[in-house]
mmCIF file of C-alpha atoms in Angstrom:
data_model
loop_
_atom_site.group_PDB
_atom_site.id
_atom_site.type_symbol
_atom_site.label_atom_id
_atom_site.label_comp_id
_atom_site.label_asym_id
_atom_site.label_seq_id
_atom_site.Cartn_x
_atom_site.Cartn_y
_atom_site.Cartn_z
ATOM 1 C CA UNK A 234 3.652 20.056 -6.412
ATOM 2 C CA UNK A 235 5.716 21.120 -8.834
ATOM 3 C CA UNK A 236 5.701 24.398 -9.617
ATOM 4 C CA UNK A 237 3.888 25.494 -12.461
ATOM 5 C CA UNK A 238 5.264 26.614 -16.364
ATOM 6 C CA UNK A 239 5.275 30.298 -16.789
ATOM 7 C CA UNK A 240 2.571 30.993 -19.596
ATOM 8 C CA UNK A 241 5.310 32.890 -20.948
ATOM 9 C CA UNK A 242 7.164 29.857 -21.455
ATOM 10 C CA UNK A 243 4.484 28.548 -23.175
ATOM 11 C CA UNK A 244 4.113 31.389 -25.739
ATOM 12 C CA UNK A 245 7.955 31.680 -26.042
ATOM 13 C CA UNK A 246 7.435 27.773 -27.359
ATOM 14 C CA UNK A 247 4.565 28.918 -29.538
ATOM 15 C CA UNK A 248 5.895 31.687 -31.304
ATOM 16 C CA UNK A 249 9.360 29.360 -31.745
ATOM 17 C CA UNK A 250 6.861 26.971 -33.608
ATOM 18 C CA UNK A 251 5.545 24.875 -31.226
ATOM 19 C CA UNK A 252 2.301 24.995 -32.192
ATOM 20 C CA UNK A 253 0.553 22.551 -29.581
ATOM 21 C CA UNK A 254 2.248 24.453 -26.736
ATOM 22 C CA UNK A 255 -0.785 26.776 -27.481
ATOM 23 C CA UNK A 256 -3.383 24.452 -27.061
ATOM 24 C CA UNK A 257 -1.781 24.162 -23.230
ATOM 25 C CA UNK A 258 -2.615 28.143 -22.350
ATOM 26 C CA UNK A 259 -5.713 27.797 -24.035
ATOM 27 C CA UNK A 260 -6.946 24.835 -21.883
ATOM 28 C CA UNK A 261 -5.552 27.300 -19.206
ATOM 29 C CA UNK A 262 -8.312 29.937 -19.734
ATOM 30 C CA UNK A 263 -10.474 29.267 -22.172
ATOM 31 C CA UNK A 264 -13.198 29.178 -18.491
ATOM 32 C CA UNK A 265 -12.518 32.574 -18.569
ATOM 33 C CA UNK A 266 -12.923 32.760 -21.846
ATOM 34 C CA UNK A 267 -15.880 31.275 -22.415
ATOM 35 C CA UNK A 268 -17.342 33.711 -19.676
ATOM 36 C CA UNK A 269 -16.988 36.423 -21.318
ATOM 37 C CA UNK A 270 -18.351 35.120 -24.427
ATOM 38 C CA UNK A 271 -21.238 33.743 -22.410
ATOM 39 C CA UNK A 272 -22.422 37.092 -21.259
ATOM 40 C CA UNK A 273 -22.478 38.448 -25.286
ATOM 41 C CA UNK A 274 -24.172 35.360 -26.871
ATOM 42 C CA UNK A 275 -27.307 34.262 -26.386
ATOM 43 C CA UNK A 276 -26.644 30.061 -26.979
ATOM 44 C CA UNK A 277 -23.921 27.880 -25.939
ATOM 45 C CA UNK A 278 -23.506 27.373 -29.956
ATOM 46 C CA UNK A 279 -22.463 31.256 -30.783
ATOM 47 C CA UNK A 280 -20.793 31.668 -27.194
ATOM 48 C CA UNK A 281 -17.900 28.715 -28.480
ATOM 49 C CA UNK A 282 -17.999 30.251 -32.242
ATOM 50 C CA UNK A 283 -16.987 33.273 -30.193
ATOM 51 C CA UNK A 284 -14.217 31.569 -27.927
ATOM 52 C CA UNK A 285 -13.321 29.441 -31.264
ATOM 53 C CA UNK A 286 -12.697 33.352 -32.815
ATOM 54 C CA UNK A 287 -11.079 34.575 -30.275
ATOM 55 C CA UNK A 288 -8.208 31.577 -29.479
ATOM 56 C CA UNK A 289 -7.901 31.625 -33.540
ATOM 57 C CA UNK A 290 -7.283 35.652 -33.419
ATOM 58 C CA UNK A 291 -4.883 35.215 -30.377
ATOM 59 C CA UNK A 292 -2.683 32.582 -31.641
ATOM 60 C CA UNK A 293 -2.706 34.255 -35.532
ATOM 61 C CA UNK A 294 -1.510 37.511 -33.386
ATOM 62 C CA UNK A 295 0.866 35.512 -30.825
ATOM 63 C CA UNK A 296 4.029 36.613 -32.491
ATOM 64 C CA UNK A 297 3.221 40.336 -31.269
ATOM 65 C CA UNK A 298 2.945 39.862 -28.303
ATOM 66 C CA UNK A 299 6.342 41.095 -26.606
ATOM 67 C CA UNK A 300 6.324 40.810 -23.149
ATOM 68 C CA UNK A 301 4.981 37.041 -22.944
ATOM 69 C CA UNK A 302 4.473 36.537 -19.427
ATOM 70 C CA UNK A 303 1.078 39.163 -20.166
ATOM 71 C CA UNK A 304 -0.472 36.657 -21.611
ATOM 72 C CA UNK A 305 -3.690 36.282 -20.050
ATOM 73 C CA UNK A 306 -4.312 40.327 -19.821
ATOM 74 C CA UNK A 307 -3.039 39.946 -23.588
ATOM 75 C CA UNK A 308 -6.128 37.576 -24.776
ATOM 76 C CA UNK A 309 -8.278 39.119 -21.954
ATOM 77 C CA UNK A 310 -8.179 42.335 -24.061
ATOM 78 C CA UNK A 311 -8.468 40.415 -27.482
ATOM 79 C CA UNK A 312 -11.370 38.797 -26.078
ATOM 80 C CA UNK A 313 -12.803 41.708 -24.856
ATOM 81 C CA UNK A 314 -12.843 43.548 -28.174
ATOM 82 C CA UNK A 315 -14.066 40.454 -30.119
ATOM 83 C CA UNK A 316 -17.298 40.154 -27.796
ATOM 84 C CA UNK A 317 -18.080 43.785 -28.347
ATOM 85 C CA UNK A 318 -17.106 43.742 -32.226
ATOM 86 C CA UNK A 319 -19.473 40.707 -32.364
ATOM 87 C CA UNK A 320 -22.522 42.780 -30.135
ATOM 88 C CA UNK A 321 -21.861 45.519 -32.965
ATOM 89 C CA UNK A 322 -22.257 43.268 -35.787
ATOM 90 C CA UNK A 323 -25.171 41.722 -35.459
ATOM 91 C CA UNK A 324 -26.787 44.974 -35.088
ATOM 92 C CA UNK A 325 -29.715 43.918 -32.347
ATOM 93 C CA UNK A 326 -29.831 44.725 -28.658
ATOM 94 C CA UNK A 327 -27.616 41.905 -27.335
ATOM 95 C CA UNK A 328 -25.972 44.157 -24.696
ATOM 96 C CA UNK A 329 -25.580 41.949 -22.155
ATOM 97 C CA UNK A 330 -26.538 44.425 -18.788
ATOM 98 C CA UNK A 331 -29.765 45.703 -19.984
ATOM 99 C CA UNK A 332 -33.300 43.364 -20.283
ATOM 100 C CA UNK A 333 -32.384 41.118 -22.882
ATOM 101 C CA UNK A 334 -34.183 38.020 -24.969
ATOM 102 C CA UNK A 335 -32.805 35.503 -22.577
ATOM 103 C CA UNK A 336 -33.617 37.666 -19.583
ATOM 104 C CA UNK A 337 -37.360 37.705 -20.925
ATOM 105 C CA UNK A 338 -36.517 33.978 -21.503
ATOM 106 C CA UNK A 339 -35.549 32.939 -18.526
ATOM 107 C CA UNK A 340 -37.844 35.241 -16.650
ATOM 108 C CA UNK A 341 -40.678 33.040 -18.390
ATOM 109 C CA UNK A 342 -39.712 29.716 -18.018
ATOM 110 C CA UNK A 343 -38.648 29.688 -14.266
ATOM 111 C CA UNK A 344 -41.410 31.973 -12.470
ATOM 112 C CA UNK A 345 -40.762 29.626 -9.651
ATOM 113 C CA UNK A 346 -37.173 31.197 -8.864
ATOM 114 C CA UNK A 347 -36.979 32.905 -6.115
ATOM 115 C CA UNK A 348 -35.932 36.564 -5.426
ATOM 116 C CA UNK A 349 -32.927 35.959 -4.125
ATOM 117 C CA UNK A 350 -31.503 34.361 -6.721
ATOM 118 C CA UNK A 351 -33.131 37.140 -9.353
ATOM 119 C CA UNK A 352 -31.460 39.529 -7.044
ATOM 120 C CA UNK A 353 -27.926 37.646 -7.249
ATOM 121 C CA UNK A 354 -28.207 37.599 -10.596
ATOM 122 C CA UNK A 355 -29.024 41.468 -11.023
ATOM 123 C CA UNK A 356 -26.206 41.798 -8.741
ATOM 124 C CA UNK A 357 -24.098 39.878 -11.123
ATOM 125 C CA UNK A 358 -25.104 41.321 -13.927
ATOM 126 C CA UNK A 359 -23.869 44.445 -12.384
ATOM 127 C CA UNK A 360 -20.592 43.364 -11.858
ATOM 128 C CA UNK A 361 -20.083 42.393 -14.918
ATOM 129 C CA UNK A 362 -21.105 45.727 -16.230
ATOM 130 C CA UNK A 363 -18.542 47.212 -13.990
ATOM 131 C CA UNK A 364 -15.616 44.758 -14.724
ATOM 132 C CA UNK A 365 -15.938 45.767 -18.084
ATOM 133 C CA UNK A 366 -14.378 49.585 -17.176
ATOM 134 C CA UNK A 367 -11.543 47.337 -15.284
ATOM 135 C CA UNK A 368 -7.808 47.790 -17.327
ATOM 136 C CA UNK A 369 -7.340 43.966 -18.205
ATOM 137 C CA UNK A 370 -4.331 44.172 -15.415
ATOM 138 C CA UNK A 371 -7.230 44.485 -12.405
ATOM 139 C CA UNK A 372 -9.895 42.641 -14.211
ATOM 140 C CA UNK A 373 -8.150 39.114 -14.861
ATOM 141 C CA UNK A 374 -6.660 38.297 -11.744
ATOM 142 C CA UNK A 375 -10.526 38.718 -10.545
ATOM 143 C CA UNK A 376 -12.142 36.936 -12.538
ATOM 144 C CA UNK A 377 -9.851 34.360 -12.655
ATOM 145 C CA UNK A 378 -9.520 34.181 -8.654
ATOM 146 C CA UNK A 379 -13.400 34.721 -8.387
ATOM 147 C CA UNK A 380 -14.541 32.826 -11.144
ATOM 148 C CA UNK A 381 -12.130 30.210 -12.096
ATOM 149 C CA UNK A 382 -11.291 29.915 -8.271
ATOM 150 C CA UNK A 383 -7.776 29.550 -9.225
ATOM 151 C CA UNK A 384 -5.480 29.889 -6.120
ATOM 152 C CA UNK A 385 -2.585 33.243 -5.561
ATOM 153 C CA UNK A 386 0.227 30.679 -6.014
ATOM 154 C CA UNK A 387 -0.792 29.243 -9.194
ATOM 155 C CA UNK A 388 -2.063 32.503 -10.916
ATOM 156 C CA UNK A 389 1.919 33.691 -9.909
ATOM 157 C CA UNK A 390 3.503 31.094 -11.319
ATOM 158 C CA UNK A 391 1.675 31.405 -14.550
ATOM 159 C CA UNK A 392 1.909 35.094 -15.019
ATOM 160 C CA UNK A 393 5.543 35.380 -13.168
ATOM 161 C CA UNK A 394 4.199 37.581 -10.706
ATOM 162 C CA UNK A 395 4.621 37.675 -6.812
ATOM 163 C CA UNK A 396 1.730 36.200 -4.462
ATOM 164 C CA UNK A 397 1.902 39.903 -3.036
ATOM 165 C CA UNK A 398 1.767 41.609 -6.083
ATOM 166 C CA UNK A 399 -1.477 39.624 -7.588
ATOM 167 C CA UNK A 400 -3.232 40.489 -3.623
ATOM 168 C CA UNK A 401 -2.964 43.939 -4.420
ATOM 169 C CA UNK A 402 -4.282 44.187 -8.107
ATOM 170 C CA UNK A 403 -7.392 41.868 -6.816
ATOM 171 C CA UNK A 404 -7.960 43.986 -3.782
ATOM 172 C CA UNK A 405 -7.155 47.224 -6.479
ATOM 173 C CA UNK A 406 -10.226 45.729 -8.704
ATOM 174 C CA UNK A 407 -12.590 44.959 -5.813
ATOM 175 C CA UNK A 408 -12.303 48.152 -4.367
ATOM 176 C CA UNK A 409 -12.525 49.970 -8.201
ATOM 177 C CA UNK A 410 -15.687 47.620 -8.460
ATOM 178 C CA UNK A 411 -17.235 48.193 -5.871
ATOM 179 C CA UNK A 412 -16.898 52.223 -6.037
ATOM 180 C CA UNK A 413 -18.764 51.381 -10.055
ATOM 181 C CA UNK A 414 -21.337 49.726 -8.930
ATOM 182 C CA UNK A 415 -22.237 52.074 -5.873
ATOM 183 C CA UNK A 416 -22.414 54.780 -8.962
ATOM 184 C CA UNK A 417 -24.600 52.232 -10.664
ATOM 185 C CA UNK A 418 -27.091 52.095 -7.796
ATOM 186 C CA UNK A 419 -26.794 56.149 -7.485
ATOM 187 C CA UNK A 420 -27.571 56.970 -10.878
ATOM 188 C CA UNK A 421 -30.570 54.458 -10.954
ATOM 189 C CA UNK A 422 -31.977 56.468 -7.710
ATOM 190 C CA UNK A 423 -31.702 59.211 -9.648
ATOM 191 C CA UNK B 526 -10.888 54.795 4.636
ATOM 192 C CA UNK B 527 -7.008 55.295 5.758
ATOM 193 C CA UNK B 528 -4.351 53.350 4.007
ATOM 194 C CA UNK B 529 -3.633 51.258 7.054
ATOM 195 C CA UNK B 530 -7.445 50.075 7.458
ATOM 196 C CA UNK B 531 -7.391 49.319 3.430
ATOM 197 C CA UNK B 532 -3.962 47.074 4.191
ATOM 198 C CA UNK B 533 -5.884 45.608 7.139
ATOM 199 C CA UNK B 534 -8.992 44.552 5.557
ATOM 200 C CA UNK B 535 -7.332 43.813 2.294
ATOM 201 C CA UNK B 536 -5.066 41.211 4.696
ATOM 202 C CA UNK B 537 -7.943 39.958 6.556
ATOM 203 C CA UNK B 538 -10.175 39.105 3.148
ATOM 204 C CA UNK B 539 -6.881 37.148 2.319
ATOM 205 C CA UNK B 540 -6.767 35.308 5.690
ATOM 206 C CA UNK B 541 -3.543 36.590 6.124
ATOM 207 C CA UNK B 542 -4.227 38.430 10.595
ATOM 208 C CA UNK B 543 -3.945 35.631 13.409
ATOM 209 C CA UNK B 544 -7.473 34.894 14.932
ATOM 210 C CA UNK B 545 -5.838 37.349 17.384
ATOM 211 C CA UNK B 546 -5.577 40.538 15.306
ATOM 212 C CA UNK B 547 -8.822 39.214 13.110
ATOM 213 C CA UNK B 548 -11.012 40.364 16.041
ATOM 214 C CA UNK B 549 -9.524 43.655 15.836
ATOM 215 C CA UNK B 550 -9.605 44.446 12.292
ATOM 216 C CA UNK B 551 -13.661 43.312 12.059
ATOM 217 C CA UNK B 552 -13.762 46.054 14.379
ATOM 218 C CA UNK B 553 -12.059 48.887 12.923
ATOM 219 C CA UNK B 554 -13.573 47.738 9.742
ATOM 220 C CA UNK B 555 -17.299 47.915 11.507
ATOM 221 C CA UNK B 556 -16.457 51.696 13.124
ATOM 222 C CA UNK B 557 -16.364 52.498 9.208
ATOM 223 C CA UNK B 558 -18.655 52.674 6.786
ATOM 224 C CA UNK B 559 -16.578 52.185 3.394
ATOM 225 C CA UNK B 560 -14.702 49.260 5.064
ATOM 226 C CA UNK B 561 -18.020 48.184 6.110
ATOM 227 C CA UNK B 562 -19.394 48.270 2.175
ATOM 228 C CA UNK B 563 -16.180 46.867 0.717
ATOM 229 C CA UNK B 564 -16.215 43.715 3.098
ATOM 230 C CA UNK B 565 -20.014 43.285 2.636
ATOM 231 C CA UNK B 566 -18.834 43.365 -1.291
ATOM 232 C CA UNK B 567 -16.515 40.872 -1.005
ATOM 233 C CA UNK B 568 -19.115 38.263 0.710
ATOM 234 C CA UNK B 569 -21.202 39.280 -1.693
ATOM 235 C CA UNK B 570 -18.903 38.039 -4.683
ATOM 236 C CA UNK B 571 -17.990 34.980 -3.162
ATOM 237 C CA UNK B 572 -21.745 34.378 -2.455
ATOM 238 C CA UNK B 573 -23.139 35.201 -6.271
ATOM 239 C CA UNK B 574 -19.656 34.456 -7.681
ATOM 240 C CA UNK B 575 -18.362 31.075 -6.329
ATOM 241 C CA UNK B 576 -16.206 28.943 -9.127
ATOM 242 C CA UNK B 577 -18.800 26.358 -9.472
ATOM 243 C CA UNK B 578 -20.954 29.338 -11.325
ATOM 244 C CA UNK B 579 -19.033 29.623 -13.919
ATOM 245 C CA UNK B 580 -20.280 28.057 -17.221
ATOM 246 C CA UNK B 581 -18.604 24.540 -17.734
ATOM 247 C CA UNK B 582 -16.614 24.571 -21.629
ATOM 248 C CA UNK B 583 -18.223 22.168 -23.979
ATOM 249 C CA UNK B 584 -16.307 19.019 -23.952
ATOM 250 C CA UNK B 585 -13.437 18.842 -26.896
ATOM 251 C CA UNK B 586 -13.744 22.679 -27.243
ATOM 252 C CA UNK B 587 -9.923 22.868 -27.326
ATOM 253 C CA UNK B 588 -9.846 20.150 -29.767
ATOM 254 C CA UNK B 589 -12.157 21.153 -32.053
ATOM 255 C CA UNK B 590 -9.971 24.661 -31.893
ATOM 256 C CA UNK B 591 -6.650 23.579 -32.569
ATOM 257 C CA UNK B 592 -8.372 21.944 -36.229
ATOM 258 C CA UNK B 593 -9.216 25.533 -36.673
ATOM 259 C CA UNK B 594 -5.775 26.691 -35.827
ATOM 260 C CA UNK B 595 -4.365 23.732 -38.067
ATOM 261 C CA UNK B 596 -6.896 24.285 -40.892
ATOM 262 C CA UNK B 597 -5.961 28.215 -40.854
ATOM 263 C CA UNK B 598 -2.178 27.903 -41.193
ATOM 264 C CA UNK B 599 -1.945 25.285 -43.527
ATOM 265 C CA UNK B 600 -4.198 27.252 -45.410
ATOM 266 C CA UNK B 601 -2.198 30.467 -45.001
ATOM 267 C CA UNK B 602 -0.568 31.489 -48.183
ATOM 268 C CA UNK B 603 2.908 30.699 -48.287
ATOM 269 C CA UNK B 604 4.129 33.935 -48.673
ATOM 270 C CA UNK B 605 2.761 34.433 -45.023
ATOM 271 C CA UNK B 606 4.415 31.318 -43.655
ATOM 272 C CA UNK B 607 7.453 33.156 -45.035
ATOM 273 C CA UNK B 608 6.974 36.121 -43.315
ATOM 274 C CA UNK B 609 6.197 34.162 -39.888
ATOM 275 C CA UNK B 610 9.501 31.984 -39.761
ATOM 276 C CA UNK B 611 11.614 35.160 -41.147
ATOM 277 C CA UNK B 612 9.972 36.814 -37.761
ATOM 278 C CA UNK B 613 10.428 33.685 -36.132
ATOM 279 C CA UNK B 614 14.548 33.733 -36.822
ATOM 280 C CA UNK B 615 14.523 37.319 -35.796
ATOM 281 C CA UNK B 616 13.120 36.745 -32.679
ATOM 282 C CA UNK B 617 15.195 33.334 -31.797
ATOM 283 C CA UNK B 618 18.659 35.945 -32.745
ATOM 284 C CA UNK B 619 17.062 38.784 -30.311
ATOM 285 C CA UNK B 620 16.323 36.509 -27.289
ATOM 286 C CA UNK B 621 18.735 34.842 -24.753
ATOM 287 C CA UNK B 622 19.338 31.512 -25.441
ATOM 288 C CA UNK B 623 19.912 28.461 -22.964
ATOM 289 C CA UNK B 624 24.037 28.790 -21.770
ATOM 290 C CA UNK B 625 25.959 25.797 -20.749
ATOM 291 C CA UNK B 626 27.297 25.656 -16.860
ATOM 292 C CA UNK B 627 29.732 23.672 -15.020
ATOM 293 C CA UNK B 628 27.841 21.473 -13.049
ATOM 294 C CA UNK B 629 28.590 22.929 -9.746
ATOM 295 C CA UNK B 630 27.531 26.476 -10.971
ATOM 296 C CA UNK B 631 24.415 24.798 -12.133
ATOM 297 C CA UNK B 632 23.586 22.714 -8.773
ATOM 298 C CA UNK B 633 23.764 25.953 -6.992
ATOM 299 C CA UNK B 634 21.407 27.959 -9.123
ATOM 300 C CA UNK B 635 18.996 25.275 -8.556
ATOM 301 C CA UNK B 636 19.491 25.245 -4.494
ATOM 302 C CA UNK B 637 19.070 29.045 -4.807
ATOM 303 C CA UNK B 638 15.830 28.618 -7.234
ATOM 304 C CA UNK B 639 14.790 25.705 -4.685
ATOM 305 C CA UNK B 640 14.906 28.027 -1.460
ATOM 306 C CA UNK B 641 13.439 30.717 -3.431
ATOM 307 C CA UNK B 642 10.380 28.825 -4.030
ATOM 308 C CA UNK B 643 10.426 27.427 -0.308
ATOM 309 C CA UNK B 644 10.041 31.052 0.746
ATOM 310 C CA UNK B 645 6.976 31.894 -0.933
ATOM 311 C CA UNK B 646 4.094 33.102 1.137
ATOM 312 C CA UNK B 647 1.514 30.163 1.705
ATOM 313 C CA UNK B 648 -1.436 31.671 0.990
ATOM 314 C CA UNK B 649 -3.934 30.848 3.331
ATOM 315 C CA UNK B 650 -7.218 32.233 1.871
ATOM 316 C CA UNK B 651 -6.540 29.733 -0.967
ATOM 317 C CA UNK B 652 -5.873 26.884 0.999
ATOM 318 C CA UNK B 653 -9.868 26.182 1.948
ATOM 319 C CA UNK B 654 -10.167 28.659 4.884
ATOM 320 C CA UNK B 655 -14.143 29.581 5.397
ATOM 321 C CA UNK B 656 -15.133 33.126 4.859
ATOM 322 C CA UNK B 657 -16.583 34.565 7.434
ATOM 323 C CA UNK B 658 -20.125 34.351 5.915
ATOM 324 C CA UNK B 659 -22.798 37.310 6.829
ATOM 325 C CA UNK B 660 -23.704 37.356 10.148
ATOM 326 C CA UNK B 661 -27.404 36.728 9.710
ATOM 327 C CA UNK B 662 -29.315 34.363 7.490
ATOM 328 C CA UNK B 663 -33.181 33.970 6.698
ATOM 329 C CA UNK B 664 -33.791 30.425 7.337
ATOM 330 C CA UNK B 665 -37.262 29.567 6.922
ATOM 331 C CA UNK B 666 -41.199 31.971 7.507
ATOM 332 C CA UNK B 667 -43.713 31.403 9.336
ATOM 333 C CA UNK B 668 -46.740 32.821 10.438
ATOM 334 C CA UNK B 669 -47.545 33.030 14.146
ATOM 335 C CA UNK B 670 -50.999 34.778 15.256
ATOM 336 C CA UNK B 671 -51.406 37.992 13.020
ATOM 337 C CA UNK B 672 -47.402 38.612 12.213
ATOM 338 C CA UNK B 673 -44.992 36.452 10.193
ATOM 339 C CA UNK B 674 -41.874 35.735 12.189
ATOM 340 C CA UNK B 675 -39.079 34.930 10.279
ATOM 341 C CA UNK B 676 -36.682 31.732 11.666
ATOM 342 C CA UNK B 677 -33.243 34.019 11.130
ATOM 343 C CA UNK B 678 -29.685 32.310 11.683
ATOM 344 C CA UNK B 679 -27.472 34.409 13.259
ATOM 345 C CA UNK B 680 -23.551 33.921 13.256
ATOM 346 C CA UNK B 681 -20.446 35.283 15.090
ATOM 347 C CA UNK B 682 -16.919 34.335 14.500
ATOM 348 C CA UNK B 683 -14.717 34.156 18.125
ATOM 349 C CA UNK B 684 -12.120 31.627 18.976
ATOM 350 C CA UNK B 685 -11.287 33.073 22.598
ATOM 351 C CA UNK B 686 -15.239 34.206 24.048
ATOM 352 C CA UNK B 687 -16.527 31.622 26.491
ATOM 353 C CA UNK B 688 -20.060 31.952 25.719
ATOM 354 C CA UNK B 689 -21.685 34.964 22.443
ATOM 355 C CA UNK B 690 -25.298 35.511 22.776
ATOM 356 C CA UNK B 691 -27.231 37.655 20.068
ATOM 357 C CA UNK B 692 -29.727 40.596 21.995
ATOM 358 C CA UNK B 693 -32.001 42.773 19.843
ATOM 359 C CA UNK B 694 -35.746 44.524 20.380
ATOM 360 C CA UNK B 695 -37.266 41.339 19.363
ATOM 361 C CA UNK B 696 -36.218 39.607 22.200
ATOM 362 C CA UNK B 697 -37.049 42.311 24.001
ATOM 363 C CA UNK B 698 -32.778 43.113 24.963
ATOM 364 C CA UNK B 699 -32.607 39.614 26.727
ATOM 365 C CA UNK B 700 -29.088 37.998 25.594
ATOM 366 C CA UNK B 701 -30.508 34.858 23.045
ATOM 367 C CA UNK B 702 -27.583 32.237 23.576
ATOM 368 C CA UNK B 703 -25.699 30.996 20.784
ATOM 369 C CA UNK B 704 -24.426 27.498 20.106
ATOM 370 C CA UNK B 705 -20.416 27.260 19.289
ATOM 371 C CA UNK B 706 -19.275 25.078 16.179
ATOM 372 C CA UNK B 707 -15.883 24.641 14.602
ATOM 373 C CA UNK B 708 -15.754 25.478 11.156
ATOM 374 C CA UNK B 709 -12.448 24.899 9.411
ATOM 375 C CA UNK B 710 -10.319 25.111 12.791
ATOM 376 C CA UNK B 711 -12.750 28.631 13.525
ATOM 377 C CA UNK B 712 -15.088 28.441 16.290
ATOM 378 C CA UNK B 713 -18.738 30.158 14.917
ATOM 379 C CA UNK B 714 -21.462 30.612 17.324
ATOM 380 C CA UNK B 715 -24.876 30.458 15.893
ATOM 381 C CA UNK B 716 -28.143 29.916 16.598
ATOM 382 C CA UNK B 717 -31.761 30.007 15.012
ATOM 383 C CA UNK B 718 -33.990 32.910 16.501
ATOM 384 C CA UNK B 719 -37.826 33.591 15.550
ATOM 385 C CA UNK B 720 -37.836 37.767 14.161
ATOM 386 C CA UNK B 721 -41.241 39.202 13.791
ATOM 387 C CA UNK B 722 -41.045 40.785 9.821
ATOM 388 C CA UNK B 723 -40.145 44.229 9.660
ATOM 389 C CA UNK B 724 -36.784 46.416 10.957
ATOM 390 C CA UNK B 725 -34.893 45.362 14.031
ATOM 391 C CA UNK B 726 -32.027 46.436 15.975
ATOM 392 C CA UNK B 727 -29.633 44.001 17.372
ATOM 393 C CA UNK B 728 -26.445 43.472 19.210
ATOM 394 C CA UNK B 729 -23.975 40.537 19.767
ATOM 395 C CA UNK B 730 -22.873 40.086 23.650
ATOM 396 C CA UNK B 731 -19.567 38.241 24.270
ATOM 397 C CA UNK B 732 -19.290 36.608 27.612
ATOM 398 C CA UNK B 733 -22.197 38.111 28.836
ATOM 399 C CA UNK B 734 -21.100 41.597 29.520
ATOM 400 C CA UNK B 735 -19.058 42.879 26.294
ATOM 401 C CA UNK B 736 -22.084 44.212 23.756
ATOM 402 C CA UNK B 737 -20.439 44.620 19.876
ATOM 403 C CA UNK B 738 -21.522 45.785 16.944
ATOM 404 C CA UNK B 739 -21.907 43.342 14.337
ATOM 405 C CA UNK B 740 -19.171 43.998 11.458
ATOM 406 C CA UNK B 741 -21.048 42.644 9.049
ATOM 407 C CA UNK B 742 -24.220 44.672 9.184
ATOM 408 C CA UNK B 743 -24.873 46.506 6.518
ATOM 409 C CA UNK B 744 -26.801 49.519 8.468
ATOM 410 C CA UNK B 745 -26.007 50.127 11.821
ATOM 411 C CA UNK B 746 -27.191 53.415 13.655
ATOM 412 C CA UNK B 747 -26.746 55.034 17.103
ATOM 413 C CA UNK B 748 -28.320 53.747 20.099
ATOM 414 C CA UNK B 749 -27.662 56.589 21.978
ATOM 415 C CA UNK B 750 -25.528 55.443 24.484
ATOM 416 C CA UNK B 751 -22.160 56.230 22.682
ATOM 417 C CA UNK B 752 -22.743 52.514 20.780
ATOM 418 C CA UNK B 753 -24.162 51.444 17.311
ATOM 419 C CA UNK B 754 -26.654 48.766 17.122
ATOM 420 C CA UNK B 755 -26.586 47.486 13.426
ATOM 421 C CA UNK B 756 -30.102 47.365 11.943
ATOM 422 C CA UNK B 757 -31.632 43.987 10.098
ATOM 423 C CA UNK B 758 -34.172 44.809 7.799
ATOM 424 C CA UNK B 759 -36.896 41.188 7.144
#
């Protein structure tokens, strides 16, 4: 299989006026962005609006991206900031990791859901909360690997990094997340 | 956790270790609490966050977003477009541009690139190798007499053993044989055992004589004879 063209190559094409190259970047990372926006919005329509704002903002600012190969973590940073602004601006309790309307709705609507699924859901929320503590450099490959199922080789080609460097980043993310989740559990016990 | 063990656990998780070294890694992990927790964490993330669990992107999202970008750029004031074009021109002037090469030199560059790509390490984890799953899975529960019994699946991966059994207080410490199955080219020993609800201790028995601690058990307890039993709570 031919190696994928790097993100940096597409970013440079967008920067020189080739707007359609942005579509490829968007298709590469739209799942990651939707994954984030879904954590903050209660409806699919809101999640899509938020995701669209993120990509439009990225396009608007792409000329300022000095290191084109870092597009993925740069986009992740934009997405996180936009999601936080969204949560602040709508001035309601949308913080996704506390008890939310969404959760109440789910519990009421699906009484038959098993304990294990609920536990997995709770763990997933803790993991998202911990992930938000990580810098985009570590959070991005972790998300791409575990949520999008992208191989290290594909990631390496896109981000112009070595496979071993990515493995080390994911491992550091893994250790930090485990540490943060442990602290979270200990705090709840106090 | 030492740096050496940290590297070993990363290699184990990434599927970089040959089978013989995997066994060694699992036993080293079993002896280190932090390493055990890290491995449990990894397995948990894989179980909870498999790629299929991410939400689907609505159909036509890319088209709608590109249309929004189109609208924004065509509606932008002309002064801002000029600034953008000037910025692009500046970038073009300061960015290295392609230079024509003699064919022989070009061929050499292509060959070097081909060799470099050929040397990229093959990532075993991404090639579809099945991660080691938890050693114990609750399968079903039913009531036997007064006490509820949980049918529990025990698993142990070992390519070299001729037999693997599980023994615990629930079997009076008599080994219960597990059956070998081939999973993605690995030998996984597995079996369903009825275990009464409550807390239990167990170990795996390799080739009828070697008693080993379950490396994936989150809780381990000294057995008073220099070994550690894995603790199972149902």
